[in-house]
Amino acid sequence: MLSMDDASSASPLLAARTPAGGRSHAADARVLAAAFLFVFSAYSAAQNLQSTVNVEGDLGTVSLGILYTSFTLFSVVASPVVAWLGSKRALVVGTSGYVLFILANLVPTWYTMVPASVYLGFAASIIWVGQGTYLTSAALSHARDNDLPEGPTLGNFNGEFWAIYACTQVIGNLLSLALLRNGKDGGNVTGKNMLFVVFLGCMIMGIVLMCLLSKRDEKEINSPVRSSFRAMLKYIVSPLKDRRMLLIIPLMAYFGLQHAFVSAVFTKSIVTPVFGVSGVGGAMAIYGAADAICSLVAGCLTSGFYSTIFIVSFGAVVQAVVLFWLLLFYSPMVGFLGAVVPLFIGALWGVSDAMLNTQLNALIGLLFEDAKEAAFAQYRVWQSGAVAVIFFLSPHITLHAMLILMITVLFISFGTFLFLTTAVEKSSTLRS
């Protein structure tokens, strides 16, 4: 737990010096968070609806599988692309893929959804590497300019960003709940089209905010990847030579699995049988609210390496309890209790997602400060690859088989995370 002096010094978003001639680093982080709030309020809700709205030939689920396969492949080369473009331009360009995906949902056919999903995979790879790079750069610059410890500062920046980002599940899904309330079976075409038009407006607002971001000084970052193809290739694969990266990869993959589980399995197998398609928005709004509140709390509680171990461990235990309970005891119920249980599961999953997300992003930023793009690109490779697996598997395997897969990967990833903590303690590679 932070002392009062430490807590005040590690609260970077409350008071900040403004760099000469520009917006403060904390203000940039807030503009970035606001842009993502608009873009992903639309996209997150649209993704949650794919398995229940675009059901013909499993179009929605297959499109998401293609999207995340594309995301995985393009993430391999996303770091030099972001270094070449600069993180601000990468964020703006990346948003275009989300706009195209929303447009495709207005006329959902294999000829519109598949190309849009492939392009969104590329766009997502650069927007997320750009996000990780931009936010980490802002946090570290803020810490240095204000003589603050880097670890707690990164925790606070990540906590606030992910708390705001988690609100996307609340806003987008409440819009879904309102506009699809008369379409229990997903057949309300007018409501669905109106919803996606609103989503398109949110995307445009997000692009405007992305354009307002300050350009960050990235000369030192860009130089190693512009010299030659060989240097670029070395830059991409160099994190895989680091034992710390190899030990954290299983947790990156599990984070992707658990995130996709909510959209592809939880909404279809647990929420829809009880509430119908129109209830997906309400259940996911509760998930998002729990995620937002806990992201902010987890960020404030991040005071160093040991706090990260505790928070990740608690999040893993919560998810293990939920998964085992679903596997051994859950069956759809009627009445009040039957309605409360899916909502309670969603809230618990939101709490644990926030704990894993804030700590994993902060840890990557600290461990791989000198190769941020490459490290965050590796994160997106493994995360998106795991997401693709869930979307491709979910139409073809039972809920129990999916739960067994999740539990197995959770135990493996948490075990390697514990090995990582030992390796970091011995080498003292984490900054305070």
Tab-separated table of C-alpha atoms in Angstrom:
chain	number	residue	atom	x	y	z
A	1	MET	CA	0.000	0.000	0.000
A	2	LEU	CA	1.261	3.500	-0.797
A	3	SER	CA	2.120	5.920	1.997
A	4	MET	CA	0.498	9.343	1.809
A	5	ASP	CA	3.693	10.900	0.393
A	6	ASP	CA	4.130	8.154	-2.167
A	7	ALA	CA	0.478	8.274	-3.126
A	8	SER	CA	0.565	11.988	-3.803
A	9	SER	CA	3.760	11.710	-5.843
A	10	ALA	CA	2.376	8.808	-7.860
A	11	SER	CA	-0.866	10.492	-8.934
A	12	PRO	CA	0.274	11.792	-12.306
A	13	LEU	CA	-3.091	12.680	-13.718
A	14	LEU	CA	-4.111	15.093	-10.975
A	15	ALA	CA	-1.502	17.791	-11.358
A	16	ALA	CA	1.150	18.107	-14.031
A	17	ARG	CA	3.647	20.514	-15.419
A	18	THR	CA	2.913	21.502	-18.975
A	19	PRO	CA	5.842	20.930	-21.368
A	20	ALA	CA	7.045	24.075	-23.063
A	21	GLY	CA	4.894	24.902	-26.055
A	22	GLY	CA	2.428	22.057	-25.742
A	23	ARG	CA	-0.287	20.189	-23.875
A	24	SER	CA	0.694	18.311	-20.708
A	25	HIS	CA	1.477	14.610	-20.959
A	26	ALA	CA	-1.483	13.866	-18.664
A	27	ALA	CA	-3.820	15.873	-20.907
A	28	ASP	CA	-2.584	13.919	-23.943
A	29	ALA	CA	-3.377	10.687	-22.120
A	30	ARG	CA	-6.908	11.929	-21.461
A	31	VAL	CA	-7.452	12.956	-25.095
A	32	LEU	CA	-6.244	9.500	-26.150
A	33	ALA	CA	-8.631	7.861	-23.696
A	34	ALA	CA	-11.546	10.005	-24.901
A	35	ALA	CA	-10.822	9.086	-28.538
A	36	PHE	CA	-10.780	5.388	-27.671
A	37	LEU	CA	-13.996	5.848	-25.686
A	38	PHE	CA	-15.833	6.993	-28.818
A	39	VAL	CA	-14.272	4.470	-31.202
A	40	PHE	CA	-14.602	1.433	-28.990
A	41	SER	CA	-18.017	2.252	-27.553
A	42	ALA	CA	-19.134	1.542	-31.102
A	43	TYR	CA	-16.819	-1.342	-31.923
A	44	SER	CA	-17.088	-3.265	-28.639
A	45	ALA	CA	-20.875	-3.296	-28.773
A	46	ALA	CA	-20.781	-4.285	-32.461
A	47	GLN	CA	-18.401	-7.146	-31.674
A	48	ASN	CA	-20.591	-8.369	-28.817
A	49	LEU	CA	-23.550	-8.580	-31.212
A	50	GLN	CA	-21.818	-10.483	-34.031
A	51	SER	CA	-22.613	-13.974	-32.724
A	52	THR	CA	-26.287	-13.108	-32.209
A	53	VAL	CA	-27.129	-10.663	-35.054
A	54	ASN	CA	-25.167	-11.883	-38.095
A	55	VAL	CA	-26.125	-15.521	-37.601
A	56	GLU	CA	-26.616	-16.764	-41.180
A	57	GLY	CA	-23.806	-19.219	-41.855
A	58	ASP	CA	-22.172	-17.982	-38.613
A	59	LEU	CA	-21.185	-14.863	-40.589
A	60	GLY	CA	-20.571	-12.738	-37.516
A	61	THR	CA	-18.466	-15.268	-35.613
A	62	VAL	CA	-16.449	-16.324	-38.676
A	63	SER	CA	-15.819	-12.667	-39.578
A	64	LEU	CA	-14.422	-12.054	-36.105
A	65	GLY	CA	-12.227	-15.133	-36.438
A	66	ILE	CA	-10.884	-13.783	-39.743
A	67	LEU	CA	-10.436	-10.351	-38.188
A	68	TYR	CA	-8.317	-11.638	-35.315
A	69	THR	CA	-6.319	-13.959	-37.566
A	70	SER	CA	-5.492	-10.918	-39.697
A	71	PHE	CA	-4.761	-8.962	-36.519
A	72	THR	CA	-2.310	-11.673	-35.434
A	73	LEU	CA	-0.460	-11.762	-38.757
A	74	PHE	CA	-0.186	-7.992	-39.145
A	75	SER	CA	0.862	-7.523	-35.506
A	76	VAL	CA	4.135	-9.268	-36.389
A	77	VAL	CA	5.145	-6.255	-38.503
A	78	ALA	CA	3.137	-3.585	-36.671
A	79	SER	CA	6.047	-2.269	-34.609
A	80	PRO	CA	8.159	-1.001	-37.562
A	81	VAL	CA	5.002	0.387	-39.217
A	82	VAL	CA	4.177	2.371	-36.068
A	83	ALA	CA	7.803	3.476	-35.695
A	84	TRP	CA	7.768	4.663	-39.323
A	85	LEU	CA	4.410	6.436	-39.096
A	86	GLY	CA	4.826	7.711	-35.554
A	87	SER	CA	2.349	6.727	-32.875
A	88	LYS	CA	-0.056	9.630	-33.529
A	89	ARG	CA	-0.395	8.955	-37.267
A	90	ALA	CA	-0.674	5.219	-36.572
A	91	LEU	CA	-3.605	5.912	-34.267
A	92	VAL	CA	-5.397	8.009	-36.898
A	93	VAL	CA	-4.793	5.509	-39.719
A	94	GLY	CA	-5.786	2.609	-37.477
A	95	THR	CA	-9.191	4.126	-36.772
A	96	SER	CA	-10.138	3.844	-40.466
A	97	GLY	CA	-10.448	0.062	-40.177
A	98	TYR	CA	-13.075	0.358	-37.468
A	99	VAL	CA	-15.097	2.771	-39.598
A	100	LEU	CA	-15.049	0.315	-42.518
A	101	PHE	CA	-16.142	-2.561	-40.260
A	102	ILE	CA	-19.163	-0.595	-39.003
A	103	LEU	CA	-20.094	0.304	-42.601
A	104	ALA	CA	-19.890	-3.375	-43.574
A	105	ASN	CA	-22.365	-4.239	-40.812
A	106	LEU	CA	-24.955	-2.026	-42.471
A	107	VAL	CA	-24.886	-4.442	-45.444
A	108	PRO	CA	-23.658	-7.686	-43.820
A	109	THR	CA	-22.696	-10.211	-46.521
A	110	TRP	CA	-19.620	-12.369	-47.035
A	111	TYR	CA	-18.469	-9.871	-49.699
A	112	THR	CA	-18.537	-6.936	-47.271
A	113	MET	CA	-17.726	-8.462	-43.889
A	114	VAL	CA	-14.713	-10.563	-44.884
A	115	PRO	CA	-12.697	-7.783	-46.647
A	116	ALA	CA	-13.618	-5.340	-43.870
A	117	SER	CA	-12.455	-7.864	-41.262
A	118	VAL	CA	-9.127	-8.439	-43.016
A	119	TYR	CA	-8.430	-4.700	-43.260
A	120	LEU	CA	-9.532	-4.137	-39.663
A	121	GLY	CA	-6.959	-6.742	-38.610
A	122	PHE	CA	-4.225	-4.535	-40.095
A	123	ALA	CA	-5.739	-1.351	-38.666
A	124	ALA	CA	-6.148	-2.872	-35.215
A	125	SER	CA	-2.529	-4.030	-35.150
A	126	ILE	CA	-1.196	-0.515	-35.626
A	127	ILE	CA	-3.761	1.288	-33.474
A	128	TRP	CA	-3.057	-0.942	-30.473
A	129	VAL	CA	0.722	-0.857	-30.825
A	130	GLY	CA	0.390	2.907	-31.268
A	131	GLN	CA	-1.781	3.133	-28.153
A	132	GLY	CA	0.662	1.201	-25.991
A	133	THR	CA	3.597	3.214	-27.297
A	134	TYR	CA	1.863	6.595	-26.970
A	135	LEU	CA	0.503	6.006	-23.465
A	136	THR	CA	3.793	4.576	-22.150
A	137	SER	CA	5.749	7.460	-23.695
A	138	ALA	CA	3.378	9.997	-22.127
A	139	ALA	CA	3.573	8.335	-18.705
A	140	LEU	CA	7.363	8.040	-18.653
A	141	SER	CA	7.804	11.598	-19.948
A	142	HIS	CA	5.431	12.827	-17.265
A	143	ALA	CA	7.358	10.953	-14.574
A	144	ARG	CA	10.680	12.399	-15.704
A	145	ASP	CA	9.397	15.959	-16.097
A	146	ASN	CA	7.809	15.894	-12.628
A	147	ASP	CA	10.429	13.800	-10.777
A	148	LEU	CA	7.964	10.964	-10.100
A	149	PRO	CA	8.675	7.223	-9.776
A	150	GLU	CA	8.066	5.507	-13.106
A	151	GLY	CA	6.299	2.363	-11.842
A	152	PRO	CA	3.422	4.055	-9.968
A	153	THR	CA	3.135	6.686	-12.706
A	154	LEU	CA	2.676	4.009	-15.359
A	155	GLY	CA	0.140	2.306	-13.096
A	156	ASN	CA	-1.864	5.500	-12.714
A	157	PHE	CA	-1.802	6.350	-16.417
A	158	ASN	CA	-2.838	2.811	-17.344
A	159	GLY	CA	-5.459	2.711	-14.605
A	160	GLU	CA	-7.172	5.881	-15.790
A	161	PHE	CA	-6.918	4.982	-19.473
A	162	TRP	CA	-8.351	1.488	-18.998
A	163	ALA	CA	-11.063	2.744	-16.650
A	164	ILE	CA	-12.232	5.138	-19.362
A	165	TYR	CA	-11.812	2.437	-22.012
A	166	ALA	CA	-13.910	-0.010	-19.978
A	167	CYS	CA	-16.758	2.519	-20.104
A	168	THR	CA	-17.020	1.633	-23.813
A	169	GLN	CA	-18.801	-1.540	-22.747
A	170	VAL	CA	-21.287	0.533	-20.750
A	171	ILE	CA	-22.028	3.223	-23.349
A	172	GLY	CA	-22.061	1.022	-26.453
A	173	ASN	CA	-24.091	-1.724	-24.868
A	174	LEU	CA	-26.653	0.652	-23.395
A	175	LEU	CA	-27.126	1.982	-26.933
A	176	SER	CA	-27.624	-1.611	-28.080
A	177	LEU	CA	-30.115	-2.237	-25.294
A	178	ALA	CA	-32.111	0.869	-26.201
A	179	LEU	CA	-32.222	0.385	-29.976
A	180	LEU	CA	-32.679	-3.399	-30.005
A	181	ARG	CA	-35.147	-3.596	-27.131
A	182	ASN	CA	-37.938	-4.733	-29.455
A	183	GLY	CA	-35.790	-7.282	-31.260
A	184	LYS	CA	-35.495	-10.220	-28.878
A	185	ASP	CA	-34.594	-12.588	-31.714
A	186	GLY	CA	-32.232	-10.145	-33.441
A	187	GLY	CA	-34.653	-9.556	-36.300
A	188	ASN	CA	-35.349	-5.856	-35.787
A	189	VAL	CA	-33.550	-4.658	-38.926
A	190	THR	CA	-34.535	-0.987	-38.526
A	191	GLY	CA	-33.259	-0.847	-34.951
A	192	LYS	CA	-30.060	-2.631	-35.922
A	193	ASN	CA	-29.320	-0.273	-38.821
A	194	MET	CA	-30.059	2.771	-36.684
A	195	LEU	CA	-27.676	1.392	-34.061
A	196	PHE	CA	-24.843	1.034	-36.563
A	197	VAL	CA	-25.453	4.559	-37.916
A	198	VAL	CA	-25.060	5.863	-34.353
A	199	PHE	CA	-21.897	3.774	-34.048
A	200	LEU	CA	-20.578	5.421	-37.215
A	201	GLY	CA	-21.093	8.857	-35.669
A	202	CYS	CA	-19.108	7.750	-32.608
A	203	MET	CA	-16.255	6.638	-34.877
A	204	ILE	CA	-16.090	10.059	-36.554
A	205	MET	CA	-15.848	11.782	-33.163
A	206	GLY	CA	-13.019	9.434	-32.229
A	207	ILE	CA	-11.054	10.266	-35.384
A	208	VAL	CA	-11.399	14.001	-34.674
A	209	LEU	CA	-9.980	13.510	-31.182
A	210	MET	CA	-7.108	11.371	-32.511
A	211	CYS	CA	-6.151	14.268	-34.800
A	212	LEU	CA	-5.964	16.582	-31.770
A	213	LEU	CA	-3.267	14.508	-30.029
A	214	SER	CA	0.165	16.080	-29.602
A	215	LYS	CA	2.943	14.526	-31.644
A	216	ARG	CA	5.385	12.749	-29.369
A	217	ASP	CA	9.169	12.911	-29.717
A	218	GLU	CA	10.056	9.496	-31.147
A	219	LYS	CA	13.362	10.124	-32.915
A	220	GLU	CA	15.223	7.657	-30.721
A	221	ILE	CA	12.555	5.020	-31.292
A	222	ASN	CA	12.419	5.359	-35.056
A	223	SER	CA	16.117	5.227	-35.852
A	224	PRO	CA	16.785	1.474	-35.420
A	225	VAL	CA	14.018	0.358	-37.736
A	226	ARG	CA	14.665	2.668	-40.678
A	227	SER	CA	18.216	1.631	-41.479
A	228	SER	CA	17.611	-1.676	-43.266
A	229	PHE	CA	15.266	-4.612	-43.623
A	230	ARG	CA	17.667	-6.725	-41.565
A	231	ALA	CA	17.586	-4.198	-38.740
A	232	MET	CA	13.794	-4.080	-38.943
A	233	LEU	CA	13.529	-7.881	-38.742
A	234	LYS	CA	15.913	-7.967	-35.785
A	235	TYR	CA	13.827	-5.292	-34.070
A	236	ILE	CA	10.660	-7.366	-34.516
A	237	VAL	CA	12.018	-10.666	-33.211
A	238	SER	CA	14.437	-9.350	-30.575
A	239	PRO	CA	11.864	-9.478	-27.725
A	240	LEU	CA	11.538	-13.248	-28.279
A	241	LYS	CA	15.174	-13.648	-27.232
A	242	ASP	CA	14.324	-12.167	-23.848
A	243	ARG	CA	13.385	-14.759	-21.221
A	244	ARG	CA	11.015	-12.277	-19.601
A	245	MET	CA	9.017	-12.009	-22.831
A	246	LEU	CA	8.841	-15.805	-23.197
A	247	LEU	CA	7.522	-16.107	-19.650
A	248	ILE	CA	4.867	-13.414	-20.087
A	249	ILE	CA	3.590	-14.661	-23.479
A	250	PRO	CA	1.228	-17.300	-21.963
A	251	LEU	CA	-0.436	-14.576	-19.876
A	252	MET	CA	-0.769	-12.399	-22.998
A	253	ALA	CA	-2.456	-15.309	-24.781
A	254	TYR	CA	-4.756	-16.052	-21.853
A	255	PHE	CA	-5.812	-12.407	-21.703
A	256	GLY	CA	-6.933	-12.717	-25.320
A	257	LEU	CA	-8.817	-15.945	-24.563
A	258	GLN	CA	-10.685	-14.501	-21.602
A	259	HIS	CA	-11.553	-11.329	-23.499
A	260	ALA	CA	-12.962	-13.267	-26.464
A	261	PHE	CA	-14.796	-15.616	-24.099
A	262	VAL	CA	-17.014	-12.710	-23.049
A	263	SER	CA	-17.973	-11.718	-26.610
A	264	ALA	CA	-18.210	-15.143	-28.246
A	265	VAL	CA	-19.297	-17.505	-25.448
A	266	PHE	CA	-20.698	-15.581	-22.490
A	267	THR	CA	-23.111	-13.519	-24.615
A	268	LYS	CA	-24.283	-16.480	-26.710
A	269	SER	CA	-24.381	-19.367	-24.223
A	270	ILE	CA	-25.177	-17.640	-20.933
A	271	VAL	CA	-26.839	-14.263	-21.584
A	272	THR	CA	-28.925	-14.857	-24.738
A	273	PRO	CA	-30.771	-17.976	-23.455
A	274	VAL	CA	-32.011	-15.926	-20.485
A	275	PHE	CA	-32.511	-12.410	-21.891
A	276	GLY	CA	-32.516	-12.796	-25.684
A	277	VAL	CA	-30.410	-10.694	-28.056
A	278	SER	CA	-31.807	-7.439	-26.660
A	279	GLY	CA	-30.454	-8.347	-23.221
A	280	VAL	CA	-26.861	-8.693	-24.398
A	281	GLY	CA	-26.359	-4.928	-24.196
A	282	GLY	CA	-27.544	-4.685	-20.581
A	283	ALA	CA	-25.426	-7.617	-19.398
A	284	MET	CA	-22.319	-6.281	-21.130
A	285	ALA	CA	-22.975	-2.800	-19.713
A	286	ILE	CA	-22.736	-4.266	-16.206
A	287	TYR	CA	-19.546	-6.075	-17.224
A	288	GLY	CA	-18.131	-2.781	-18.531
A	289	ALA	CA	-19.105	-0.793	-15.441
A	290	ALA	CA	-17.366	-3.292	-13.153
A	291	ASP	CA	-14.343	-3.245	-15.467
A	292	ALA	CA	-14.182	0.565	-15.455
A	293	ILE	CA	-14.397	0.963	-11.679
A	294	CYS	CA	-11.895	-1.792	-10.997
A	295	SER	CA	-9.451	-0.477	-13.633
A	296	LEU	CA	-9.300	2.842	-11.817
A	297	VAL	CA	-8.873	1.160	-8.434
A	298	ALA	CA	-6.211	-1.261	-9.714
A	299	GLY	CA	-4.266	1.599	-11.269
A	300	CYS	CA	-4.296	3.549	-7.996
A	301	LEU	CA	-3.166	0.474	-6.036
A	302	THR	CA	-0.159	-0.092	-8.313
A	303	SER	CA	2.811	0.904	-6.171
A	304	GLY	CA	5.497	-1.472	-7.416
A	305	PHE	CA	6.272	-4.989	-8.497
A	306	TYR	CA	4.758	-6.735	-5.463
A	307	SER	CA	1.449	-4.932	-5.879
A	308	THR	CA	1.374	-6.127	-9.499
A	309	ILE	CA	1.893	-9.734	-8.366
A	310	PHE	CA	-0.956	-9.433	-5.856
A	311	ILE	CA	-3.410	-7.783	-8.260
A	312	VAL	CA	-2.745	-10.243	-11.110
A	313	SER	CA	-3.027	-13.170	-8.678
A	314	PHE	CA	-6.350	-11.928	-7.332
A	315	GLY	CA	-7.721	-11.461	-10.853
A	316	ALA	CA	-6.621	-14.969	-11.848
A	317	VAL	CA	-8.257	-16.483	-8.767
A	318	VAL	CA	-11.558	-14.703	-9.497
A	319	GLN	CA	-11.613	-16.028	-13.061
A	320	ALA	CA	-10.689	-19.541	-11.910
A	321	VAL	CA	-13.600	-19.535	-9.455
A	322	VAL	CA	-16.052	-18.353	-12.141
A	323	LEU	CA	-14.822	-20.903	-14.692
A	324	PHE	CA	-14.980	-23.826	-12.253
A	325	TRP	CA	-18.451	-22.772	-11.100
A	326	LEU	CA	-19.721	-22.581	-14.689
A	327	LEU	CA	-18.163	-25.964	-15.451
A	328	LEU	CA	-19.440	-27.844	-12.402
A	329	PHE	CA	-22.643	-26.165	-11.256
A	330	TYR	CA	-24.161	-23.771	-13.795
A	331	SER	CA	-27.384	-24.414	-15.684
A	332	PRO	CA	-29.911	-21.826	-16.954
A	333	MET	CA	-32.564	-21.008	-14.355
A	334	VAL	CA	-35.895	-19.207	-14.445
A	335	GLY	CA	-37.190	-16.406	-12.288
A	336	PHE	CA	-35.298	-13.712	-10.437
A	337	LEU	CA	-32.272	-15.863	-9.612
A	338	GLY	CA	-31.974	-16.964	-13.230
A	339	ALA	CA	-31.768	-13.316	-14.304
A	340	VAL	CA	-29.306	-12.252	-11.600
A	341	VAL	CA	-26.729	-15.010	-12.109
A	342	PRO	CA	-25.585	-14.026	-15.654
A	343	LEU	CA	-25.325	-10.384	-14.564
A	344	PHE	CA	-23.288	-11.328	-11.493
A	345	ILE	CA	-20.955	-13.468	-13.629
A	346	GLY	CA	-20.484	-10.528	-16.003
A	347	ALA	CA	-19.616	-8.204	-13.116
A	348	LEU	CA	-17.061	-10.642	-11.672
A	349	TRP	CA	-15.494	-11.096	-15.104
A	350	GLY	CA	-15.261	-7.324	-15.514
A	351	VAL	CA	-13.467	-6.988	-12.164
A	352	SER	CA	-10.903	-9.673	-13.026
A	353	ASP	CA	-10.423	-8.381	-16.592
A	354	ALA	CA	-9.545	-4.945	-15.197
A	355	MET	CA	-6.954	-6.401	-12.823
A	356	LEU	CA	-5.221	-8.401	-15.532
A	357	ASN	CA	-5.391	-5.640	-18.145
A	358	THR	CA	-4.025	-2.708	-16.149
A	359	GLN	CA	-1.164	-4.709	-14.661
A	360	LEU	CA	-0.159	-6.448	-17.878
A	361	ASN	CA	0.065	-3.169	-19.813
A	362	ALA	CA	2.014	-1.431	-17.049
A	363	LEU	CA	4.373	-4.398	-16.667
A	364	ILE	CA	5.156	-4.499	-20.398
A	365	GLY	CA	5.854	-0.763	-20.392
A	366	LEU	CA	8.293	-1.136	-17.498
A	367	LEU	CA	10.073	-4.302	-18.581
A	368	PHE	CA	10.563	-3.291	-22.216
A	369	GLU	CA	10.911	0.487	-22.043
A	370	ASP	CA	13.654	0.548	-24.694
A	371	ALA	CA	11.608	-1.440	-27.241
A	372	LYS	CA	8.039	-0.400	-26.526
A	373	GLU	CA	6.625	-0.893	-30.036
A	374	ALA	CA	8.168	-4.339	-30.425
A	375	ALA	CA	6.979	-5.440	-26.971
A	376	PHE	CA	3.419	-4.189	-27.451
A	377	ALA	CA	3.384	-5.746	-30.936
A	378	GLN	CA	4.270	-9.113	-29.395
A	379	TYR	CA	1.465	-8.577	-26.893
A	380	ARG	CA	-1.033	-7.987	-29.686
A	381	VAL	CA	0.249	-10.952	-31.704
A	382	TRP	CA	-0.393	-13.420	-28.917
A	383	GLN	CA	-3.547	-11.759	-27.649
A	384	SER	CA	-5.203	-11.518	-31.061
A	385	GLY	CA	-4.113	-15.042	-32.010
A	386	ALA	CA	-5.845	-16.362	-28.899
A	387	VAL	CA	-8.963	-14.308	-29.676
A	388	ALA	CA	-9.070	-15.794	-33.187
A	389	VAL	CA	-8.911	-19.305	-31.724
A	390	ILE	CA	-11.975	-18.633	-29.563
A	391	PHE	CA	-14.031	-17.159	-32.396
A	392	PHE	CA	-13.210	-20.056	-34.727
A	393	LEU	CA	-13.783	-22.719	-32.068
A	394	SER	CA	-16.913	-21.365	-30.366
A	395	PRO	CA	-19.428	-22.446	-33.061
A	396	HIS	CA	-18.045	-25.993	-33.060
A	397	ILE	CA	-17.412	-26.994	-29.441
A	398	THR	CA	-19.609	-27.178	-26.358
A	399	LEU	CA	-19.584	-24.736	-23.487
A	400	HIS	CA	-18.018	-27.367	-21.199
A	401	ALA	CA	-15.165	-28.015	-23.650
A	402	MET	CA	-14.523	-24.272	-23.892
A	403	LEU	CA	-14.439	-23.968	-20.108
A	404	ILE	CA	-11.918	-26.803	-19.802
A	405	LEU	CA	-9.708	-25.078	-22.397
A	406	MET	CA	-9.919	-21.773	-20.503
A	407	ILE	CA	-9.067	-23.372	-17.153
A	408	THR	CA	-6.070	-25.215	-18.617
A	409	VAL	CA	-4.592	-22.101	-20.214
A	410	LEU	CA	-5.256	-20.045	-17.072
A	411	PHE	CA	-3.222	-22.435	-14.922
A	412	ILE	CA	-0.355	-22.544	-17.423
A	413	SER	CA	-0.236	-18.764	-17.848
A	414	PHE	CA	-0.389	-18.055	-14.127
A	415	GLY	CA	2.402	-20.562	-13.513
A	416	THR	CA	4.710	-18.899	-16.037
A	417	PHE	CA	3.818	-15.495	-14.565
A	418	LEU	CA	5.063	-16.700	-11.181
A	419	PHE	CA	8.305	-17.834	-12.831
A	420	LEU	CA	8.560	-14.361	-14.386
A	421	THR	CA	8.265	-12.704	-10.984
A	422	THR	CA	11.160	-14.825	-9.724
A	423	ALA	CA	13.316	-13.963	-12.758
A	424	VAL	CA	12.608	-10.234	-12.424
A	425	GLU	CA	13.365	-10.217	-8.699
A	426	LYS	CA	16.715	-11.927	-9.296
A	427	SER	CA	17.761	-9.620	-12.120
A	428	SER	CA	16.198	-6.457	-10.623
A	429	THR	CA	14.986	-5.286	-14.044
A	430	LEU	CA	11.875	-3.468	-12.857
A	431	ARG	CA	12.159	0.232	-12.196
A	432	SER	CA	10.581	1.665	-9.101
